[in-house]
């Protein structure tokens, strides 16, 4: 089955064509074309995503990304020309920034009409959750998914591909948002996650005792805004000077450790309580090597299989939306509309 997928829930305009085959227990995916037009440069001066600018950029980028996909299908690197004949079109309908979602949904609606193809709506979180299936390994259930991105932070229990339940989520900032805000405070560019991780490599993670918010809350919720404020207060008392490069690295390393300690502890506790066979991580923050290594180590100690997507599929992309359309609980959407509460 050929699926054409479109993703515009935040600041990446993404379109992919994926050939999906096999039974759900043993699926196989061939990515025929995969384009991500990033808006990072547009949002960088603001230190975060500006919804109205995201909408404007999606409107500009969607036709260009589509043309690029067609070009890739017509002249694949080293392969044969591949005809665009989708069996269905999948589009992200939520959660996300409403003005941004609308651009993708409208584009998908008109494409579905033009190509006479059924349209289905996909939950963006499900897209991230299914990104690990692209690696071609079998995921045993029940599975716990730690979903950590710029817009979302949640722990999800998956009992099967069609049945999942959110166990907890952030009460304020998402994990990626906290990395972005701390980076902004420290004068590092957006997106802050990779920058903080890079700085942290030269720092001491035990230099500053930042709080571990909600570590012992007894539930599976998170809170990162207090941690960001703790960094702000620390800097007020210990301002950085032009010569003080080590303190910046120490702040990054200590902040990163505090955030990761909470994420890992709660993910492992959820896995333990649910008798999970697998632990998955996904979303932009899953690109963090320290988080991945720590999750892999702790899962290994508990005898739980650990799965993470290939690096290019951590951040928003349309390939994961196609995979979710093939395996997950797609929403029938003859008239796809943004659905912000799914
Ligand atoms: O999944 P994503 O592309 O967007 C949302 O759906 O929200 O994630 C982007 C987020 C940004 O906040 C970015 O700073 C964060 O992921 N991120 C990281 C790393 N790479 C990206 N955070 C921590 N460490 C990283 N290496
Ligand atoms: Zn995302």
Short mmCIF file of C-alpha atoms and ligand atoms in Angstrom, two decimals:
data_model
loop_
_atom_site.label_atom_id
_atom_site.label_comp_id
_atom_site.label_asym_id
_atom_site.label_seq_id
_atom_site.Cartn_x
_atom_site.Cartn_y
_atom_site.Cartn_z
CA UNK A 1 0.00 0.00 0.00
CA UNK A 2 1.35 3.40 -0.98
CA UNK A 3 0.69 6.18 1.54
CA UNK A 4 1.28 9.86 0.91
CA UNK A 5 1.59 11.66 4.25
CA UNK A 6 1.55 15.34 5.18
CA UNK A 7 2.67 16.89 8.46
CA UNK A 8 2.35 20.59 9.41
CA UNK A 9 1.48 20.58 13.12
CA UNK A 10 4.37 22.80 14.24
CA UNK A 11 7.35 24.28 12.42
CA UNK A 12 8.29 21.58 9.90
CA UNK A 13 6.52 21.26 6.56
CA UNK A 14 6.87 17.58 5.73
CA UNK A 15 5.61 15.33 2.94
CA UNK A 16 6.51 11.69 2.39
CA UNK A 17 5.57 8.79 0.16
CA UNK A 18 6.00 5.44 1.90
CA UNK A 19 5.37 1.94 0.56
CA UNK A 20 3.89 -0.05 3.44
CA UNK A 21 3.45 -3.82 3.39
CA UNK A 22 3.23 -6.88 5.61
CA UNK A 23 1.13 -7.85 8.59
CA UNK A 24 1.06 -5.48 11.57
CA UNK A 25 3.30 -7.90 13.58
CA UNK A 26 5.87 -7.84 10.84
CA UNK A 27 5.45 -4.71 8.75
CA UNK A 28 7.88 -3.39 6.20
CA UNK A 29 8.34 0.21 5.08
CA UNK A 30 10.16 1.59 2.06
CA UNK A 31 10.53 5.36 2.10
CA UNK A 32 10.22 6.42 -1.55
CA UNK A 33 10.42 10.16 -0.93
CA UNK A 34 10.75 12.17 2.25
CA UNK A 35 11.00 15.96 2.41
CA UNK A 36 11.18 18.15 5.51
CA UNK A 37 11.26 21.91 4.98
CA UNK A 38 12.33 23.31 8.30
CA UNK A 39 11.37 26.78 9.54
CA UNK A 40 14.08 26.96 12.18
CA UNK A 41 15.67 30.08 10.68
CA UNK A 42 12.30 31.89 10.65
CA UNK A 43 11.59 31.24 14.33
CA UNK A 44 15.18 31.53 15.61
CA UNK A 45 15.04 35.31 16.33
CA UNK A 46 12.04 34.67 18.63
CA UNK A 47 13.55 31.73 20.56
CA UNK A 48 10.47 29.61 19.87
CA UNK A 49 7.75 28.90 17.32
CA UNK A 50 5.48 31.83 16.33
CA UNK A 51 2.16 30.31 15.10
CA UNK A 52 1.30 33.02 12.55
CA UNK A 53 4.75 32.76 10.98
CA UNK A 54 4.51 28.96 10.97
CA UNK A 55 1.25 29.20 9.01
CA UNK A 56 2.77 31.60 6.48
CA UNK A 57 5.81 29.35 5.97
CA UNK A 58 3.69 26.18 5.60
CA UNK A 59 1.56 27.88 2.93
CA UNK A 60 4.72 28.80 1.05
CA UNK A 61 6.51 25.47 1.58
CA UNK A 62 3.73 22.93 0.96
CA UNK A 63 3.64 23.23 -2.86
CA UNK A 64 7.45 23.37 -2.97
CA UNK A 65 7.80 20.27 -0.77
CA UNK A 66 5.23 18.46 -2.91
CA UNK A 67 7.16 19.33 -6.11
CA UNK A 68 10.35 18.07 -4.47
CA UNK A 69 8.64 14.79 -3.56
CA UNK A 70 7.49 14.33 -7.16
CA UNK A 71 11.00 15.09 -8.36
CA UNK A 72 12.46 12.50 -5.98
CA UNK A 73 9.99 9.89 -7.19
CA UNK A 74 10.84 10.66 -10.80
CA UNK A 75 14.58 10.49 -10.35
CA UNK A 76 15.40 8.46 -7.24
CA UNK A 77 19.09 8.17 -6.36
CA UNK A 78 20.31 5.06 -8.17
CA UNK A 79 16.83 3.58 -8.53
CA UNK A 80 13.95 3.27 -10.95
CA UNK A 81 11.31 5.91 -11.44
CA UNK A 82 8.43 5.32 -9.03
CA UNK A 83 4.89 6.37 -9.93
CA UNK A 84 2.82 8.39 -7.45
CA UNK A 85 -0.37 6.37 -7.04
CA UNK A 86 -1.30 6.65 -3.38
CA UNK A 87 -3.87 4.27 -1.91
CA UNK A 88 -4.55 6.89 0.72
CA UNK A 89 -3.45 10.29 1.91
CA UNK A 90 -2.71 10.72 5.61
CA UNK A 91 -2.58 14.12 7.26
CA UNK A 92 -1.82 15.21 10.82
CA UNK A 93 -5.03 16.59 12.34
CA UNK A 94 -3.79 17.27 15.88
CA UNK A 95 -2.61 18.00 18.44
CA UNK A 96 -0.62 21.01 17.27
CA UNK A 97 -0.81 24.69 16.41
CA UNK A 98 -4.24 25.24 14.88
CA UNK A 99 -3.22 27.72 12.12
CA UNK A 100 -0.39 25.37 11.15
CA UNK A 101 -2.61 22.27 11.14
CA UNK A 102 -5.16 23.95 8.88
CA UNK A 103 -2.59 24.50 6.13
CA UNK A 104 -1.75 20.79 5.94
CA UNK A 105 -5.37 19.69 6.24
CA UNK A 106 -6.51 22.02 3.44
CA UNK A 107 -3.62 20.95 1.21
CA UNK A 108 -4.37 17.26 1.87
CA UNK A 109 -8.09 17.75 1.24
CA UNK A 110 -7.55 19.29 -2.17
CA UNK A 111 -4.91 16.71 -3.10
CA UNK A 112 -7.25 13.86 -2.09
CA UNK A 113 -9.97 15.36 -4.25
CA UNK A 114 -7.64 15.85 -7.20
CA UNK A 115 -6.20 12.32 -6.99
CA UNK A 116 -9.51 10.66 -5.98
CA UNK A 117 -7.89 9.06 -2.95
CA UNK A 118 -9.37 8.54 0.55
CA UNK A 119 -8.09 10.86 3.21
CA UNK A 120 -7.38 9.92 6.81
CA UNK A 121 -6.50 12.04 9.82
CA UNK A 122 -3.57 11.08 12.04
CA UNK A 123 -2.80 11.98 15.63
CA UNK A 124 0.63 13.65 15.70
CA UNK A 125 1.57 11.89 18.95
CA UNK A 126 0.76 8.55 17.37
CA UNK A 127 3.07 9.51 14.53
CA UNK A 128 5.94 9.96 16.99
CA UNK A 129 5.00 6.74 18.82
CA UNK A 130 5.19 4.72 15.61
CA UNK A 131 8.51 6.22 14.47
CA UNK A 132 10.34 3.33 16.20
CA UNK A 133 8.65 0.80 13.89
CA UNK A 134 10.68 2.16 10.97
CA UNK A 135 13.74 0.34 12.28
CA UNK A 136 12.07 -2.95 11.33
CA UNK A 137 12.30 -4.57 14.78
CA UNK A 138 9.37 -6.25 16.48
CA UNK A 139 8.05 -4.33 19.47
CA UNK A 140 6.64 -6.53 22.24
CA UNK A 141 3.60 -5.32 24.21
CA UNK A 142 2.79 -3.92 26.67
CA UNK A 143 5.13 -1.09 25.82
CA UNK A 144 5.81 2.20 27.57
CA UNK A 145 6.49 5.16 25.31
CA UNK A 146 8.30 8.24 26.57
CA UNK A 147 7.22 10.96 24.16
CA UNK A 148 9.42 14.01 24.52
CA UNK A 149 9.22 16.83 22.01
CA UNK A 150 9.05 20.60 21.82
CA UNK A 151 5.28 20.64 22.23
CA UNK A 152 4.56 17.48 24.23
CA UNK A 153 5.90 15.40 27.07
CA UNK A 154 3.95 12.30 27.96
CA UNK A 155 4.19 8.71 29.12
CA UNK A 156 1.99 6.40 27.10
CA UNK A 157 1.12 2.77 27.72
CA UNK A 158 0.58 0.77 24.52
CA UNK A 159 -1.21 -2.56 24.89
CA UNK A 160 -1.34 -3.06 21.14
CA UNK A 161 -0.92 -0.92 18.07
CA UNK A 162 -4.57 0.01 18.18
CA UNK A 163 -4.89 0.57 21.88
CA UNK A 164 -2.94 3.07 23.92
CA UNK A 165 -3.50 5.27 26.92
CA UNK A 166 -1.73 8.37 28.18
CA UNK A 167 -0.53 7.70 31.75
CA UNK A 168 0.67 11.22 32.42
CA UNK A 169 1.95 14.37 30.80
CA UNK A 170 3.56 17.68 31.51
CA UNK A 171 1.58 20.13 33.58
CA UNK A 172 3.37 23.12 32.05
CA UNK A 173 6.38 23.24 29.69
CA UNK A 174 7.29 20.29 27.48
CA UNK A 175 10.78 18.85 27.92
CA UNK A 176 12.00 20.24 24.59
CA UNK A 177 10.48 23.61 25.43
CA UNK A 178 12.48 23.63 28.69
CA UNK A 179 15.69 22.94 26.74
CA UNK A 180 14.73 25.76 24.33
CA UNK A 181 14.00 28.22 27.15
CA UNK A 182 17.18 27.41 29.08
CA UNK A 183 19.14 27.85 25.85
CA UNK A 184 17.49 31.24 25.33
CA UNK A 185 18.36 32.32 28.89
CA UNK A 186 21.98 31.33 28.20
CA UNK A 187 22.08 33.14 24.84
CA UNK A 188 22.23 29.90 22.82
CA UNK A 189 20.32 29.69 19.51
CA UNK A 190 16.97 27.98 18.84
CA UNK A 191 16.31 25.06 18.84
CA UNK A 192 18.02 24.86 22.20
CA UNK A 193 18.08 21.10 22.78
CA UNK A 194 21.05 20.23 20.58
CA UNK A 195 22.89 23.39 21.73
CA UNK A 196 22.43 22.60 25.43
CA UNK A 197 23.52 19.01 24.81
CA UNK A 198 26.65 20.21 22.98
CA UNK A 199 27.58 22.68 25.77
CA UNK A 200 26.84 20.05 28.42
CA UNK A 201 29.56 17.75 27.07
CA UNK A 202 32.20 20.08 28.53
CA UNK A 203 30.38 20.57 31.83
CA UNK A 204 29.98 18.82 35.17
CA UNK A 205 26.44 17.40 35.58
CA UNK A 206 26.83 17.49 39.38
CA UNK A 207 28.08 21.08 39.56
CA UNK A 208 24.70 22.62 40.45
CA UNK A 209 21.93 20.85 42.39
CA UNK A 210 18.93 21.86 40.28
CA UNK A 211 15.54 20.50 41.41
CA UNK A 212 14.03 17.26 40.04
CA UNK A 213 10.40 18.48 39.72
CA UNK A 214 7.68 15.93 40.48
CA UNK A 215 10.20 13.10 40.79
CA UNK A 216 8.30 11.70 43.78
CA UNK A 217 4.81 12.91 42.85
CA UNK A 218 3.48 9.37 42.74
CA UNK A 219 1.89 9.90 39.32
CA UNK A 220 3.25 9.98 35.78
CA UNK A 221 2.99 13.72 35.24
CA UNK A 222 5.89 16.08 34.68
CA UNK A 223 6.65 19.75 35.27
CA UNK A 224 9.60 21.57 33.74
CA UNK A 225 8.81 25.23 34.22
CA UNK A 226 10.22 25.30 37.78
CA UNK A 227 13.46 23.78 36.56
CA UNK A 228 13.79 26.53 33.95
CA UNK A 229 13.09 29.14 36.67
CA UNK A 230 15.75 27.53 38.88
CA UNK A 231 18.27 28.08 36.06
CA UNK A 232 17.14 31.70 35.79
CA UNK A 233 17.56 32.28 39.57
CA UNK A 234 20.93 30.57 39.57
CA UNK A 235 22.10 33.00 36.88
CA UNK A 236 20.81 36.01 38.80
CA UNK A 237 22.98 35.05 41.75
CA UNK A 238 25.88 33.80 39.59
CA UNK A 239 25.87 35.92 36.43
CA UNK A 240 27.91 34.74 33.49
CA UNK A 241 30.84 36.89 32.51
CA UNK A 242 32.45 36.91 29.04
CA UNK A 243 35.34 34.79 30.43
CA UNK A 244 33.08 32.31 32.20
CA UNK A 245 32.63 29.57 29.61
CA UNK A 246 32.86 26.67 32.09
CA UNK A 247 29.92 27.83 34.23
CA UNK A 248 27.74 27.86 31.11
CA UNK A 249 28.74 24.25 30.36
CA UNK A 250 28.14 23.33 34.01
CA UNK A 251 24.66 24.90 33.95
CA UNK A 252 23.80 23.01 30.74
CA UNK A 253 25.13 19.70 32.09
CA UNK A 254 23.39 20.11 35.46
CA UNK A 255 20.08 21.20 33.91
CA UNK A 256 20.22 18.34 31.38
CA UNK A 257 20.92 15.82 34.13
CA UNK A 258 18.03 17.11 36.27
CA UNK A 259 15.58 16.87 33.34
CA UNK A 260 16.84 13.43 32.27
CA UNK A 261 16.80 12.05 35.84
CA UNK A 262 13.07 12.78 36.08
CA UNK A 263 12.23 11.50 32.57
CA UNK A 264 14.16 8.25 33.05
CA UNK A 265 12.94 7.57 36.61
CA UNK A 266 9.29 8.03 35.66
CA UNK A 267 9.57 6.05 32.42
CA UNK A 268 11.17 3.12 34.29
CA UNK A 269 8.59 3.25 37.06
CA UNK A 270 5.79 3.21 34.47
CA UNK A 271 7.47 0.23 32.76
CA UNK A 272 7.75 -1.57 36.08
CA UNK A 273 4.14 -0.92 37.13
CA UNK A 274 2.77 -2.00 33.73
CA UNK A 275 4.99 -5.05 33.41
CA UNK A 276 6.25 -3.57 30.13
CA UNK A 277 8.18 -5.74 27.69
CA UNK A 278 9.44 -2.75 25.74
CA UNK A 279 10.45 0.84 26.40
CA UNK A 280 10.30 3.34 23.54
CA UNK A 281 11.45 6.93 23.32
CA UNK A 282 10.40 9.35 20.59
CA UNK A 283 10.06 13.02 19.71
CA UNK A 284 12.72 15.67 19.16
CA UNK A 285 14.30 15.25 22.61
CA UNK A 286 14.86 11.55 21.79
CA UNK A 287 17.78 12.89 19.74
CA UNK A 288 19.58 13.56 23.04
CA UNK A 289 22.38 10.99 23.29
CA UNK A 290 22.56 11.17 27.11
CA UNK A 291 18.83 10.50 27.46
CA UNK A 292 18.99 7.60 24.99
CA UNK A 293 22.01 6.05 26.66
CA UNK A 294 20.49 6.31 30.13
CA UNK A 295 17.15 4.81 29.00
CA UNK A 296 18.94 2.01 27.17
CA UNK A 297 21.12 1.27 30.22
CA UNK A 298 18.23 1.22 32.69
CA UNK A 299 15.97 -0.80 30.38
CA UNK A 300 18.82 -3.30 29.91
CA UNK A 301 19.18 -3.67 33.69
CA UNK A 302 15.45 -4.43 33.94
CA UNK A 303 15.48 -6.87 31.00
CA UNK A 304 13.20 -4.63 28.92
CA UNK A 305 13.77 -4.17 25.18
CA UNK A 306 14.63 -0.58 24.28
CA UNK A 307 13.60 1.00 20.96
CA UNK A 308 14.36 4.44 19.56
CA UNK A 309 13.86 5.84 16.05
CA UNK A 310 16.73 6.51 13.68
CA UNK A 311 17.98 10.05 14.31
CA UNK A 312 16.32 11.58 11.22
CA UNK A 313 12.88 10.48 12.45
CA UNK A 314 13.04 11.96 15.99
CA UNK A 315 11.93 15.42 14.99
CA UNK A 316 8.72 16.10 13.06
CA UNK A 317 8.50 14.33 9.71
CA UNK A 318 5.82 12.82 7.47
CA UNK A 319 7.29 9.31 7.29
CA UNK A 320 6.12 8.63 10.85
CA UNK A 321 2.64 9.88 9.88
CA UNK A 322 2.53 7.31 7.06
CA UNK A 323 3.60 4.54 9.45
CA UNK A 324 0.91 5.55 11.95
CA UNK A 325 -1.63 5.58 9.11
CA UNK A 326 -0.68 1.98 8.28
CA UNK A 327 -0.45 0.58 11.82
CA UNK A 328 -2.30 2.86 14.19
CA UNK A 329 -5.81 4.05 14.98
CA UNK A 330 -6.31 6.35 12.01
CA UNK A 331 -9.28 8.69 12.17
CA UNK A 332 -11.53 8.35 9.15
CA UNK A 333 -11.67 11.83 7.71
CA UNK A 334 -13.68 12.18 4.54
CA UNK A 335 -13.72 15.81 5.63
CA UNK A 336 -10.47 16.10 7.58
CA UNK A 337 -10.50 18.93 10.09
CA UNK A 338 -7.96 19.84 12.72
CA UNK A 339 -8.88 18.01 15.88
CA UNK A 340 -6.98 19.64 18.70
CA UNK A 341 -8.10 17.38 21.50
CA UNK A 342 -7.22 13.94 20.17
O1 LIG B 1 9.41 16.57 17.86
P1 LIG B 1 9.85 17.95 17.56
O2 LIG B 1 10.45 18.21 16.20
O3 LIG B 1 8.70 19.01 17.68
C1 LIG B 1 7.47 18.88 18.31
O4 LIG B 1 6.61 18.06 17.86
O5 LIG B 1 7.32 19.59 19.30
O6 LIG B 1 10.86 18.37 18.71
C2 LIG B 1 11.59 19.57 18.72
C3 LIG B 1 12.17 19.76 20.12
C4 LIG B 1 12.81 21.12 20.35
O7 LIG B 1 12.32 21.65 21.56
C5 LIG B 1 14.30 20.80 20.46
O8 LIG B 1 15.03 21.68 21.27
C6 LIG B 1 14.27 19.42 21.04
O9 LIG B 1 13.19 18.78 20.38
N1 LIG B 1 15.53 18.69 20.79
C7 LIG B 1 16.38 18.28 21.76
C8 LIG B 1 17.49 17.69 21.10
N2 LIG B 1 17.26 17.73 19.74
C9 LIG B 1 16.04 18.36 19.57
N3 LIG B 1 16.30 18.37 23.09
C10 LIG B 1 17.33 17.87 23.82
N4 LIG B 1 18.44 17.32 23.26
C11 LIG B 1 18.55 17.21 21.91
N5 LIG B 1 19.63 16.65 21.37
ZN1 LIG B 2 6.29 16.46 17.09
#
